[in-house]
Amino acid sequence: MRRRTLLAGLTGAALPGTTPAHAHSRRVLHVRPGDSVQAAVDTADGPGWTIVVHPGTYREVVNIPASKGELTLRGASRDPRAAVIVHDNANGTQRPDGSGTYGTAGSATFTSAAPGLTVRDLTLANDWLRADHPDITGTQAVAAYVTGDRSHFENVRLLAHQDTLFADTTALDAFDRQYYRHCYVEGDVDFVFGRARAVFDACHFHTIQRDVTFTPKGMVFAPATARANPYGFLALRGRITSGAEDAAYKIARPWVPTYETTAWPSLVVRDTWIGPGVDAVAPYTNMRDAYPWQTMRFREYANSGPGALISVPENRPQLTAEEAATHTRRTYLGDWRPDERRP
C-alpha cells in the first residue's frame, strides 16, 4: 500500500465532478479541490489556454486531445507534490462498459495527443498495485501516455510501478519530440518506454523495491524507436538511484513491438550519475532473444557513479567524443527550443 499511503498524506483531497473550473481571464482556467481537471480541459475551446491546478489530490483520468494544441497545464505551486492527478487503472482492468480491458495505453491516468503541450509543477501518478489484484496478469499501469510533437514537461513527478511513462508518437512514421526537464520518474519494470524522440534533461530516475526473488527486478528504459528515426531517448545530466539492493536493476532493454517489428531502439545515457542499484557488469538485457540488445543503438558517454563502472567493456558500448557531439538536446529537438518558453 506504499503508493496510496504516500498520496493520502497530501492535503486538499478532491473528487472529480462536473463542476466547471473558474475562469479568471479569457484563456486562464483555475481548478480547485472539488473541481475536475478534465472539465477544465473540456472547457478550453481552442489552442493557447492555461489551466492552473491548485493544491489537492484529483482522483480522475485526464485526456487532452490533439485539438487542444499549445495547452499549458501547471500547478499553482512550484512544489510538484502540492497538486496530484492520480488514478488506478491497469492494462488488465475491466472497463465499466464491459467492452474489455483498458490495455497498456488505456490504463494511463494522464493522456495527451496535443502538440505544443506544456506541463509544469505537477504530480501525475497511477497507484494501482499488483498485490491488491492478484487475479490481474496485465500489470502495466501507466501514469502518463504522451504523444504529440513538442510536448514539454518541467518539474513534474511521474509515479507508478510498471510502465510509468509511455513516451510515444502519434503514428508509426512520426518523429514527435518530447522534452523533460528537472522531472522525477519512479517505477520498476520498463518505466520509461516508447518510440518518441525524447530528451530527459537533468531528470532523476528512481527504481523502487519490488517484492520478487529474481533479478533483474526491472529496467529503467525500454525504447521502441522507429528504424527511420535517427534519435530515440537521450538522458543527460541526470541521475539514477534505487530503493532496491545493489545491482538489482538494468539501465534498459530494447522493446520491439509485435506491431512494429522493424523498430530499432535507440538510447543514449550521458553525463549521468548511476547509483549502485544498477548492474554495472551487465547493465542491459533482452526483452526477447530474437532482438538482442547488442544489435540496438544503446550507447553511453561520460557517466559516473558505482553503476557506471566499466568492468566488461563489451557490455557497455560508449560513444566517442565525436559521436557524443551529435547526441545533444539541440540535435534531438531541432528547431524547437522548449527551454526558452516559460509560461
mmCIF file of N, CA, C and O in Angstrom, residues 216-316:
data_model
loop_
_atom_site.group_PDB
_atom_site.id
_atom_site.type_symbol
_atom_site.label_atom_id
_atom_site.label_comp_id
_atom_site.label_asym_id
_atom_site.label_seq_id
_atom_site.Cartn_x
_atom_site.Cartn_y
_atom_site.Cartn_z
ATOM 1 N N PRO A 216 17.069 -9.561 -13.081
ATOM 2 C CA PRO A 216 16.821 -8.188 -12.666
ATOM 3 C C PRO A 216 15.372 -7.978 -12.225
ATOM 4 O O PRO A 216 14.455 -8.617 -12.739
ATOM 5 N N LYS A 217 15.220 -7.075 -11.290
ATOM 6 C CA LYS A 217 13.872 -6.745 -10.833
ATOM 7 C C LYS A 217 13.151 -5.839 -11.824
ATOM 8 O O LYS A 217 11.928 -5.735 -11.792
ATOM 9 N N GLY A 218 13.921 -5.194 -12.676
ATOM 10 C CA GLY A 218 13.309 -4.341 -13.683
ATOM 11 C C GLY A 218 14.347 -3.550 -14.449
ATOM 12 O O GLY A 218 15.553 -3.727 -14.267
ATOM 13 N N MET A 219 13.849 -2.702 -15.344
ATOM 14 C CA MET A 219 14.671 -1.883 -16.206
ATOM 15 C C MET A 219 14.135 -0.455 -16.188
ATOM 16 O O MET A 219 12.925 -0.255 -16.119
ATOM 17 N N VAL A 220 15.031 0.524 -16.304
ATOM 18 C CA VAL A 220 14.590 1.918 -16.344
ATOM 19 C C VAL A 220 13.964 2.227 -17.703
ATOM 20 O O VAL A 220 12.835 2.705 -17.787
ATOM 21 N N PHE A 221 14.681 1.944 -18.787
ATOM 22 C CA PHE A 221 14.239 2.331 -20.126
ATOM 23 C C PHE A 221 13.894 1.116 -20.984
ATOM 24 O O PHE A 221 14.525 0.060 -20.873
ATOM 25 N N ALA A 222 12.915 1.305 -21.864
ATOM 26 C CA ALA A 222 12.596 0.313 -22.898
ATOM 27 C C ALA A 222 12.187 1.071 -24.162
ATOM 28 O O ALA A 222 11.002 1.172 -24.489
ATOM 29 N N PRO A 223 13.166 1.625 -24.888
ATOM 30 C CA PRO A 223 12.834 2.390 -26.095
ATOM 31 C C PRO A 223 12.363 1.480 -27.216
ATOM 32 O O PRO A 223 12.746 0.312 -27.305
ATOM 33 N N ALA A 224 11.521 2.047 -28.084
ATOM 34 C CA ALA A 224 10.988 1.308 -29.242
ATOM 35 C C ALA A 224 11.124 2.169 -30.495
ATOM 36 O O ALA A 224 10.216 2.206 -31.334
ATOM 37 N N THR A 225 12.243 2.847 -30.633
ATOM 38 C CA THR A 225 12.461 3.828 -31.690
ATOM 39 C C THR A 225 12.258 3.231 -33.081
ATOM 40 O O THR A 225 12.718 2.127 -33.367
ATOM 41 N N ALA A 226 11.586 3.988 -33.949
ATOM 42 C CA ALA A 226 11.429 3.565 -35.339
ATOM 43 C C ALA A 226 12.795 3.539 -36.026
ATOM 44 O O ALA A 226 13.660 4.376 -35.761
ATOM 45 N N ARG A 227 12.978 2.585 -36.905
ATOM 46 C CA ARG A 227 14.266 2.440 -37.590
ATOM 47 C C ARG A 227 14.654 3.698 -38.359
ATOM 48 O O ARG A 227 15.833 4.067 -38.430
ATOM 49 N N ALA A 228 13.668 4.388 -38.927
ATOM 50 C CA ALA A 228 13.961 5.579 -39.731
ATOM 51 C C ALA A 228 14.294 6.802 -38.884
ATOM 52 O O ALA A 228 14.772 7.804 -39.409
ATOM 53 N N ASN A 229 14.048 6.731 -37.583
ATOM 54 C CA ASN A 229 14.293 7.868 -36.713
ATOM 55 C C ASN A 229 15.751 7.851 -36.249
ATOM 56 O O ASN A 229 16.180 6.899 -35.594
ATOM 57 N N PRO A 230 16.523 8.889 -36.546
ATOM 58 C CA PRO A 230 17.935 8.871 -36.142
ATOM 59 C C PRO A 230 18.147 8.999 -34.648
ATOM 60 O O PRO A 230 19.227 8.685 -34.146
ATOM 61 N N TYR A 231 17.122 9.435 -33.903
ATOM 62 C CA TYR A 231 17.271 9.657 -32.480
ATOM 63 C C TYR A 231 16.086 9.078 -31.703
ATOM 64 O O TYR A 231 14.934 9.206 -32.117
ATOM 65 N N GLY A 232 16.388 8.463 -30.551
ATOM 66 C CA GLY A 232 15.358 7.932 -29.678
ATOM 67 C C GLY A 232 15.356 8.654 -28.349
ATOM 68 O O GLY A 232 15.049 9.838 -28.272
ATOM 69 N N PHE A 233 15.743 7.949 -27.279
ATOM 70 C CA PHE A 233 15.799 8.550 -25.947
ATOM 71 C C PHE A 233 17.208 9.058 -25.662
ATOM 72 O O PHE A 233 18.190 8.352 -25.900
ATOM 73 N N LEU A 234 17.274 10.263 -25.107
ATOM 74 C CA LEU A 234 18.534 10.839 -24.652
ATOM 75 C C LEU A 234 18.361 11.272 -23.206
ATOM 76 O O LEU A 234 17.538 12.132 -22.897
ATOM 77 N N ALA A 235 19.131 10.666 -22.302
ATOM 78 C CA ALA A 235 19.130 11.053 -20.895
ATOM 79 C C ALA A 235 20.482 11.680 -20.587
ATOM 80 O O ALA A 235 21.520 11.028 -20.749
ATOM 81 N N LEU A 236 20.486 12.924 -20.162
ATOM 82 C CA LEU A 236 21.747 13.615 -19.916
ATOM 83 C C LEU A 236 21.668 14.442 -18.642
ATOM 84 O O LEU A 236 20.603 14.928 -18.257
ATOM 85 N N ARG A 237 22.797 14.547 -17.981
ATOM 86 C CA ARG A 237 22.976 15.381 -16.781
ATOM 87 C C ARG A 237 21.995 15.017 -15.670
ATOM 88 O O ARG A 237 21.596 15.869 -14.889
ATOM 89 N N GLY A 238 21.627 13.741 -15.592
ATOM 90 C CA GLY A 238 20.674 13.319 -14.571
ATOM 91 C C GLY A 238 21.284 12.346 -13.588
ATOM 92 O O GLY A 238 22.510 12.282 -13.415
ATOM 93 N N ARG A 239 20.423 11.581 -12.939
ATOM 94 C CA ARG A 239 20.906 10.552 -12.021
ATOM 95 C C ARG A 239 19.906 9.408 -11.967
ATOM 96 O O ARG A 239 18.709 9.590 -12.189
ATOM 97 N N ILE A 240 20.438 8.241 -11.653
ATOM 98 C CA ILE A 240 19.632 7.033 -11.490
ATOM 99 C C ILE A 240 19.907 6.492 -10.097
ATOM 100 O O ILE A 240 21.039 6.124 -9.769
ATOM 101 N N THR A 241 18.874 6.448 -9.262
ATOM 102 C CA THR A 241 19.009 5.928 -7.905
ATOM 103 C C THR A 241 18.066 4.747 -7.725
ATOM 104 O O THR A 241 17.258 4.434 -8.598
ATOM 105 N N SER A 242 18.178 4.088 -6.576
ATOM 106 C CA SER A 242 17.371 2.884 -6.366
ATOM 107 C C SER A 242 17.014 2.709 -4.903
ATOM 108 O O SER A 242 17.808 3.014 -4.008
ATOM 109 N N GLY A 243 15.796 2.180 -4.681
ATOM 110 C CA GLY A 243 15.394 1.764 -3.346
ATOM 111 C C GLY A 243 15.583 0.281 -3.142
ATOM 112 O O GLY A 243 15.238 -0.261 -2.080
ATOM 113 N N ALA A 244 16.134 -0.394 -4.142
ATOM 114 C CA ALA A 244 16.373 -1.839 -4.078
ATOM 115 C C ALA A 244 17.847 -2.102 -3.772
ATOM 116 O O ALA A 244 18.672 -1.187 -3.680
ATOM 117 N N GLU A 245 18.174 -3.361 -3.649
ATOM 118 C CA GLU A 245 19.549 -3.737 -3.349
ATOM 119 C C GLU A 245 20.456 -3.474 -4.548
ATOM 120 O O GLU A 245 20.002 -3.270 -5.671
ATOM 121 N N ASP A 246 21.750 -3.497 -4.295
ATOM 122 C CA ASP A 246 22.722 -3.231 -5.343
ATOM 123 C C ASP A 246 22.579 -4.218 -6.505
ATOM 124 O O ASP A 246 22.320 -5.409 -6.297
ATOM 125 N N ALA A 247 22.749 -3.687 -7.715
ATOM 126 C CA ALA A 247 22.778 -4.472 -8.956
ATOM 127 C C ALA A 247 21.457 -5.172 -9.281
ATOM 128 O O ALA A 247 21.429 -6.092 -10.096
ATOM 129 N N ALA A 248 20.352 -4.721 -8.676
ATOM 130 C CA ALA A 248 19.062 -5.383 -8.894
ATOM 131 C C ALA A 248 18.397 -4.953 -10.204
ATOM 132 O O ALA A 248 17.486 -5.626 -10.684
ATOM 133 N N TYR A 249 18.841 -3.836 -10.768
ATOM 134 C CA TYR A 249 18.172 -3.270 -11.950
ATOM 135 C C TYR A 249 19.129 -3.135 -13.126
ATOM 136 O O TYR A 249 20.346 -3.059 -12.967
ATOM 137 N N LYS A 250 18.540 -3.079 -14.327
ATOM 138 C CA LYS A 250 19.263 -2.783 -15.556
ATOM 139 C C LYS A 250 18.935 -1.364 -16.008
ATOM 140 O O LYS A 250 17.883 -0.816 -15.675
ATOM 141 N N ILE A 251 19.834 -0.801 -16.789
ATOM 142 C CA ILE A 251 19.530 0.502 -17.386
ATOM 143 C C ILE A 251 18.407 0.367 -18.409
ATOM 144 O O ILE A 251 17.475 1.176 -18.425
ATOM 145 N N ALA A 252 18.465 -0.673 -19.241
ATOM 146 C CA ALA A 252 17.484 -0.746 -20.335
ATOM 147 C C ALA A 252 17.413 -2.138 -20.942
ATOM 148 O O ALA A 252 18.315 -2.964 -20.780
ATOM 149 N N ARG A 253 16.318 -2.329 -21.666
ATOM 150 C CA ARG A 253 16.190 -3.432 -22.614
ATOM 151 C C ARG A 253 15.416 -2.904 -23.819
ATOM 152 O O ARG A 253 14.593 -1.986 -23.690
ATOM 153 N N PRO A 254 15.678 -3.428 -25.016
ATOM 154 C CA PRO A 254 15.002 -2.915 -26.202
ATOM 155 C C PRO A 254 13.596 -3.486 -26.327
ATOM 156 O O PRO A 254 13.365 -4.673 -26.088
ATOM 157 N N TRP A 255 12.668 -2.613 -26.717
ATOM 158 C CA TRP A 255 11.304 -3.051 -26.984
ATOM 159 C C TRP A 255 11.058 -3.000 -28.479
ATOM 160 O O TRP A 255 11.094 -1.930 -29.089
ATOM 161 N N VAL A 256 10.848 -4.170 -29.073
ATOM 162 C CA VAL A 256 10.446 -4.268 -30.478
ATOM 163 C C VAL A 256 9.012 -4.775 -30.483
ATOM 164 O O VAL A 256 8.765 -5.966 -30.326
ATOM 165 N N PRO A 257 8.032 -3.873 -30.641
ATOM 166 C CA PRO A 257 6.624 -4.276 -30.536
ATOM 167 C C PRO A 257 6.218 -5.250 -31.633
ATOM 168 O O PRO A 257 6.761 -5.222 -32.739
ATOM 169 N N THR A 258 5.260 -6.091 -31.335
ATOM 170 C CA THR A 258 4.759 -7.032 -32.337
ATOM 171 C C THR A 258 4.119 -6.298 -33.509
ATOM 172 O O THR A 258 4.081 -6.824 -34.615
ATOM 173 N N TYR A 259 3.644 -5.066 -33.275
ATOM 174 C CA TYR A 259 3.027 -4.299 -34.358
ATOM 175 C C TYR A 259 4.040 -3.445 -35.122
ATOM 176 O O TYR A 259 3.670 -2.735 -36.058
ATOM 177 N N GLU A 260 5.304 -3.487 -34.732
ATOM 178 C CA GLU A 260 6.339 -2.727 -35.427
ATOM 179 C C GLU A 260 7.677 -3.457 -35.304
ATOM 180 O O GLU A 260 8.598 -3.006 -34.620
ATOM 181 N N THR A 261 7.773 -4.578 -35.971
ATOM 182 C CA THR A 261 8.950 -5.443 -35.806
ATOM 183 C C THR A 261 10.199 -4.882 -36.474
ATOM 184 O O THR A 261 11.279 -5.450 -36.311
ATOM 185 N N THR A 262 10.055 -3.781 -37.212
ATOM 186 C CA THR A 262 11.244 -3.141 -37.801
ATOM 187 C C THR A 262 11.861 -2.111 -36.853
ATOM 188 O O THR A 262 12.849 -1.471 -37.217
ATOM 189 N N ALA A 263 11.312 -1.940 -35.676
ATOM 190 C CA ALA A 263 11.849 -0.952 -34.724
ATOM 191 C C ALA A 263 13.321 -1.213 -34.440
ATOM 192 O O ALA A 263 13.779 -2.364 -34.427
ATOM 193 N N TRP A 264 14.063 -0.139 -34.205
ATOM 194 C CA TRP A 264 15.498 -0.225 -33.898
ATOM 195 C C TRP A 264 15.757 0.690 -32.698
ATOM 196 O O TRP A 264 16.155 1.835 -32.854
ATOM 197 N N PRO A 265 15.498 0.198 -31.504
ATOM 198 C CA PRO A 265 15.543 1.031 -30.309
ATOM 199 C C PRO A 265 16.859 1.789 -30.128
ATOM 200 O O PRO A 265 17.943 1.247 -30.358
ATOM 201 N N SER A 266 16.711 3.051 -29.717
ATOM 202 C CA SER A 266 17.850 3.950 -29.554
ATOM 203 C C SER A 266 17.811 4.599 -28.176
ATOM 204 O O SER A 266 16.792 5.166 -27.777
ATOM 205 N N LEU A 267 18.928 4.506 -27.457
ATOM 206 C CA LEU A 267 19.056 5.118 -26.130
ATOM 207 C C LEU A 267 20.488 5.576 -25.928
ATOM 208 O O LEU A 267 21.428 4.809 -26.132
ATOM 209 N N VAL A 268 20.640 6.825 -25.516
ATOM 210 C CA VAL A 268 21.942 7.345 -25.094
ATOM 211 C C VAL A 268 21.796 7.888 -23.678
ATOM 212 O O VAL A 268 20.917 8.709 -23.405
ATOM 213 N N VAL A 269 22.639 7.399 -22.775
ATOM 214 C CA VAL A 269 22.710 7.918 -21.414
ATOM 215 C C VAL A 269 24.083 8.541 -21.253
ATOM 216 O O VAL A 269 25.095 7.851 -21.379
ATOM 217 N N ARG A 270 24.118 9.838 -20.979
ATOM 218 C CA ARG A 270 25.401 10.528 -20.920
ATOM 219 C C ARG A 270 25.444 11.530 -19.765
ATOM 220 O O ARG A 270 24.427 12.063 -19.344
ATOM 221 N N ASP A 271 26.652 11.744 -19.265
ATOM 222 C CA ASP A 271 26.882 12.737 -18.214
ATOM 223 C C ASP A 271 25.910 12.549 -17.045
ATOM 224 O O ASP A 271 25.420 13.517 -16.462
ATOM 225 N N THR A 272 25.670 11.298 -16.706
ATOM 226 C CA THR A 272 24.669 10.936 -15.705
ATOM 227 C C THR A 272 25.319 10.153 -14.583
ATOM 228 O O THR A 272 26.180 9.296 -14.819
ATOM 229 N N TRP A 273 24.887 10.429 -13.349
ATOM 230 C CA TRP A 273 25.353 9.660 -12.194
ATOM 231 C C TRP A 273 24.463 8.438 -12.047
ATOM 232 O O TRP A 273 23.232 8.555 -11.957
ATOM 233 N N ILE A 274 25.078 7.256 -12.026
ATOM 234 C CA ILE A 274 24.342 5.998 -11.940
ATOM 235 C C ILE A 274 24.726 5.313 -10.633
ATOM 236 O O ILE A 274 25.894 5.000 -10.391
ATOM 237 N N GLY A 275 23.734 5.082 -9.792
ATOM 238 C CA GLY A 275 23.969 4.522 -8.476
ATOM 239 C C GLY A 275 24.181 3.027 -8.479
ATOM 240 O O GLY A 275 24.079 2.353 -9.515
ATOM 241 N N PRO A 276 24.448 2.436 -7.313
ATOM 242 C CA PRO A 276 24.772 1.018 -7.213
ATOM 243 C C PRO A 276 23.584 0.096 -7.465
ATOM 244 O O PRO A 276 23.777 -1.110 -7.597
ATOM 245 N N GLY A 277 22.386 0.638 -7.543
ATOM 246 C CA GLY A 277 21.222 -0.207 -7.831
ATOM 247 C C GLY A 277 21.229 -0.789 -9.221
ATOM 248 O O GLY A 277 20.508 -1.759 -9.508
ATOM 249 N N VAL A 278 22.044 -0.201 -10.118
ATOM 250 C CA VAL A 278 22.173 -0.699 -11.495
ATOM 251 C C VAL A 278 23.329 -1.692 -11.578
ATOM 252 O O VAL A 278 24.399 -1.474 -11.009
ATOM 253 N N ASP A 279 23.098 -2.779 -12.285
ATOM 254 C CA ASP A 279 24.121 -3.802 -12.501
ATOM 255 C C ASP A 279 25.200 -3.240 -13.417
ATOM 256 O O ASP A 279 25.006 -3.127 -14.630
ATOM 257 N N ALA A 280 26.345 -2.892 -12.844
ATOM 258 C CA ALA A 280 27.404 -2.270 -13.631
ATOM 259 C C ALA A 280 28.074 -3.249 -14.580
ATOM 260 O O ALA A 280 28.570 -2.868 -15.641
ATOM 261 N N VAL A 281 28.092 -4.518 -14.230
ATOM 262 C CA VAL A 281 28.756 -5.527 -15.080
ATOM 263 C C VAL A 281 27.953 -5.786 -16.345
ATOM 264 O O VAL A 281 28.513 -5.877 -17.445
ATOM 265 N N ALA A 282 26.639 -5.884 -16.212
ATOM 266 C CA ALA A 282 25.771 -6.173 -17.356
ATOM 267 C C ALA A 282 24.531 -5.289 -17.262
ATOM 268 O O ALA A 282 23.477 -5.726 -16.803
ATOM 269 N N PRO A 283 24.648 -4.024 -17.671
ATOM 270 C CA PRO A 283 23.551 -3.073 -17.450
ATOM 271 C C PRO A 283 22.405 -3.154 -18.450
ATOM 272 O O PRO A 283 21.416 -2.439 -18.291
ATOM 273 N N TYR A 284 22.539 -4.009 -19.473
ATOM 274 C CA TYR A 284 21.491 -4.156 -20.476
ATOM 275 C C TYR A 284 21.078 -5.619 -20.584
ATOM 276 O O TYR A 284 21.857 -6.526 -20.289
ATOM 277 N N THR A 285 19.849 -5.827 -21.033
ATOM 278 C CA THR A 285 19.355 -7.190 -21.195
ATOM 279 C C THR A 285 18.367 -7.221 -22.355
ATOM 280 O O THR A 285 18.016 -6.176 -22.915
ATOM 281 N N ASN A 286 17.935 -8.413 -22.732
ATOM 282 C CA ASN A 286 16.981 -8.562 -23.824
ATOM 283 C C ASN A 286 15.556 -8.592 -23.300
ATOM 284 O O ASN A 286 15.300 -9.101 -22.202
ATOM 285 N N MET A 287 14.637 -8.100 -24.102
ATOM 286 C CA MET A 287 13.232 -8.344 -23.832
ATOM 287 C C MET A 287 12.830 -9.664 -24.473
ATOM 288 O O MET A 287 12.118 -10.463 -23.872
ATOM 289 N N ARG A 288 13.320 -9.874 -25.706
ATOM 290 C CA ARG A 288 13.147 -11.160 -26.384
ATOM 291 C C ARG A 288 14.466 -11.504 -27.068
ATOM 292 O O ARG A 288 15.140 -10.638 -27.633
ATOM 293 N N ASP A 289 14.813 -12.774 -27.038
ATOM 294 C CA ASP A 289 16.105 -13.194 -27.582
ATOM 295 C C ASP A 289 16.219 -12.933 -29.081
ATOM 296 O O ASP A 289 17.334 -12.835 -29.612
ATOM 297 N N ALA A 290 15.082 -12.824 -29.774
ATOM 298 C CA ALA A 290 15.108 -12.550 -31.216
ATOM 299 C C ALA A 290 15.644 -11.155 -31.518
ATOM 300 O O ALA A 290 16.044 -10.877 -32.656
ATOM 301 N N TYR A 291 15.654 -10.278 -30.502
ATOM 302 C CA TYR A 291 16.114 -8.904 -30.695
ATOM 303 C C TYR A 291 17.160 -8.569 -29.630
ATOM 304 O O TYR A 291 16.888 -7.858 -28.662
ATOM 305 N N PRO A 292 18.390 -9.080 -29.778
ATOM 306 C CA PRO A 292 19.413 -8.873 -28.747
ATOM 307 C C PRO A 292 19.783 -7.401 -28.602
ATOM 308 O O PRO A 292 19.863 -6.657 -29.587
ATOM 309 N N TRP A 293 20.024 -6.990 -27.381
ATOM 310 C CA TRP A 293 20.318 -5.587 -27.120
ATOM 311 C C TRP A 293 21.592 -5.137 -27.828
ATOM 312 O O TRP A 293 21.731 -3.950 -28.190
ATOM 313 N N GLN A 294 22.519 -6.078 -28.064
ATOM 314 C CA GLN A 294 23.787 -5.704 -28.697
ATOM 315 C C GLN A 294 23.602 -5.184 -30.120
ATOM 316 O O GLN A 294 24.476 -4.500 -30.656
ATOM 317 N N THR A 295 22.472 -5.520 -30.752
ATOM 318 C CA THR A 295 22.208 -5.055 -32.114
ATOM 319 C C THR A 295 21.450 -3.732 -32.146
ATOM 320 O O THR A 295 21.141 -3.223 -33.221
ATOM 321 N N MET A 296 21.172 -3.185 -30.985
ATOM 322 C CA MET A 296 20.406 -1.952 -30.896
ATOM 323 C C MET A 296 21.328 -0.743 -30.748
ATOM 324 O O MET A 296 22.535 -0.871 -30.568
ATOM 325 N N ARG A 297 20.740 0.423 -30.780
ATOM 326 C CA ARG A 297 21.501 1.672 -30.689
ATOM 327 C C ARG A 297 21.571 2.130 -29.226
ATOM 328 O O ARG A 297 21.028 3.161 -28.848
ATOM 329 N N PHE A 298 22.272 1.345 -28.412
ATOM 330 C CA PHE A 298 22.448 1.658 -26.997
ATOM 331 C C PHE A 298 23.884 2.144 -26.790
ATOM 332 O O PHE A 298 24.838 1.429 -27.103
ATOM 333 N N ARG A 299 24.013 3.360 -26.238
ATOM 334 C CA ARG A 299 25.337 3.928 -26.012
ATOM 335 C C ARG A 299 25.358 4.740 -24.720
ATOM 336 O O ARG A 299 24.330 5.214 -24.245
ATOM 337 N N GLU A 300 26.571 4.923 -24.178
ATOM 338 C CA GLU A 300 26.793 5.751 -23.001
ATOM 339 C C GLU A 300 27.953 6.697 -23.272
ATOM 340 O O GLU A 300 28.753 6.484 -24.185
ATOM 341 N N TYR A 301 28.030 7.722 -22.407
ATOM 342 C CA TYR A 301 29.150 8.648 -22.535
ATOM 343 C C TYR A 301 29.332 9.430 -21.240
ATOM 344 O O TYR A 301 28.383 10.047 -20.745
ATOM 345 N N ALA A 302 30.537 9.381 -20.708
ATOM 346 C CA ALA A 302 30.950 10.222 -19.576
ATOM 347 C C ALA A 302 30.033 10.090 -18.371
ATOM 348 O O ALA A 302 29.766 11.079 -17.667
ATOM 349 N N ASN A 303 29.550 8.889 -18.116
ATOM 350 C CA ASN A 303 28.742 8.677 -16.914
ATOM 351 C C ASN A 303 29.648 8.454 -15.705
ATOM 352 O O ASN A 303 30.835 8.144 -15.835
ATOM 353 N N SER A 304 29.068 8.591 -14.507
ATOM 354 C CA SER A 304 29.847 8.434 -13.276
ATOM 355 C C SER A 304 29.015 7.681 -12.254
ATOM 356 O O SER A 304 27.839 7.374 -12.472
ATOM 357 N N GLY A 305 29.640 7.357 -11.117
ATOM 358 C CA GLY A 305 28.951 6.633 -10.060
ATOM 359 C C GLY A 305 29.235 5.145 -10.116
ATOM 360 O O GLY A 305 29.726 4.613 -11.122
ATOM 361 N N PRO A 306 28.923 4.420 -9.041
ATOM 362 C CA PRO A 306 29.238 2.994 -8.972
ATOM 363 C C PRO A 306 28.530 2.153 -10.018
ATOM 364 O O PRO A 306 29.047 1.123 -10.442
ATOM 365 N N GLY A 307 27.359 2.580 -10.466
ATOM 366 C CA GLY A 307 26.647 1.832 -11.502
ATOM 367 C C GLY A 307 27.139 2.088 -12.897
ATOM 368 O O GLY A 307 26.661 1.479 -13.860
ATOM 369 N N ALA A 308 28.099 3.025 -13.026
ATOM 370 C CA ALA A 308 28.665 3.356 -14.341
ATOM 371 C C ALA A 308 30.044 2.754 -14.552
ATOM 372 O O ALA A 308 30.654 2.954 -15.611
ATOM 373 N N LEU A 309 30.549 2.013 -13.581
ATOM 374 C CA LEU A 309 31.879 1.421 -13.685
ATOM 375 C C LEU A 309 31.960 0.468 -14.872
ATOM 376 O O LEU A 309 31.122 -0.425 -15.033
ATOM 377 N N ILE A 310 32.962 0.652 -15.703
ATOM 378 C CA ILE A 310 33.130 -0.197 -16.890
ATOM 379 C C ILE A 310 34.131 -1.299 -16.562
ATOM 380 O O ILE A 310 35.347 -1.089 -16.580
ATOM 381 N N SER A 311 33.625 -2.486 -16.249
ATOM 382 C CA SER A 311 34.493 -3.629 -15.966
ATOM 383 C C SER A 311 34.505 -4.630 -17.117
ATOM 384 O O SER A 311 35.483 -5.355 -17.299
ATOM 385 N N VAL A 312 33.429 -4.664 -17.883
ATOM 386 C CA VAL A 312 33.342 -5.520 -19.076
ATOM 387 C C VAL A 312 32.976 -4.603 -20.240
ATOM 388 O O VAL A 312 31.788 -4.344 -20.496
ATOM 389 N N PRO A 313 33.950 -4.078 -20.953
ATOM 390 C CA PRO A 313 33.692 -3.050 -21.968
ATOM 391 C C PRO A 313 32.653 -3.442 -23.013
ATOM 392 O O PRO A 313 31.870 -2.582 -23.454
ATOM 393 N N GLU A 314 32.619 -4.702 -23.409
ATOM 394 C CA GLU A 314 31.661 -5.094 -24.446
ATOM 395 C C GLU A 314 30.212 -5.011 -23.961
ATOM 396 O O GLU A 314 29.280 -5.015 -24.769
ATOM 397 N N ASN A 315 30.030 -4.946 -22.655
ATOM 398 C CA ASN A 315 28.677 -4.813 -22.111
ATOM 399 C C ASN A 315 28.230 -3.363 -21.946
ATOM 400 O O ASN A 315 27.077 -3.123 -21.584
ATOM 401 N N ARG A 316 29.146 -2.429 -22.230
ATOM 402 C CA ARG A 316 28.816 -1.013 -22.056
ATOM 403 C C ARG A 316 29.321 -0.210 -23.248
ATOM 404 O O ARG A 316 30.332 0.501 -23.149
#
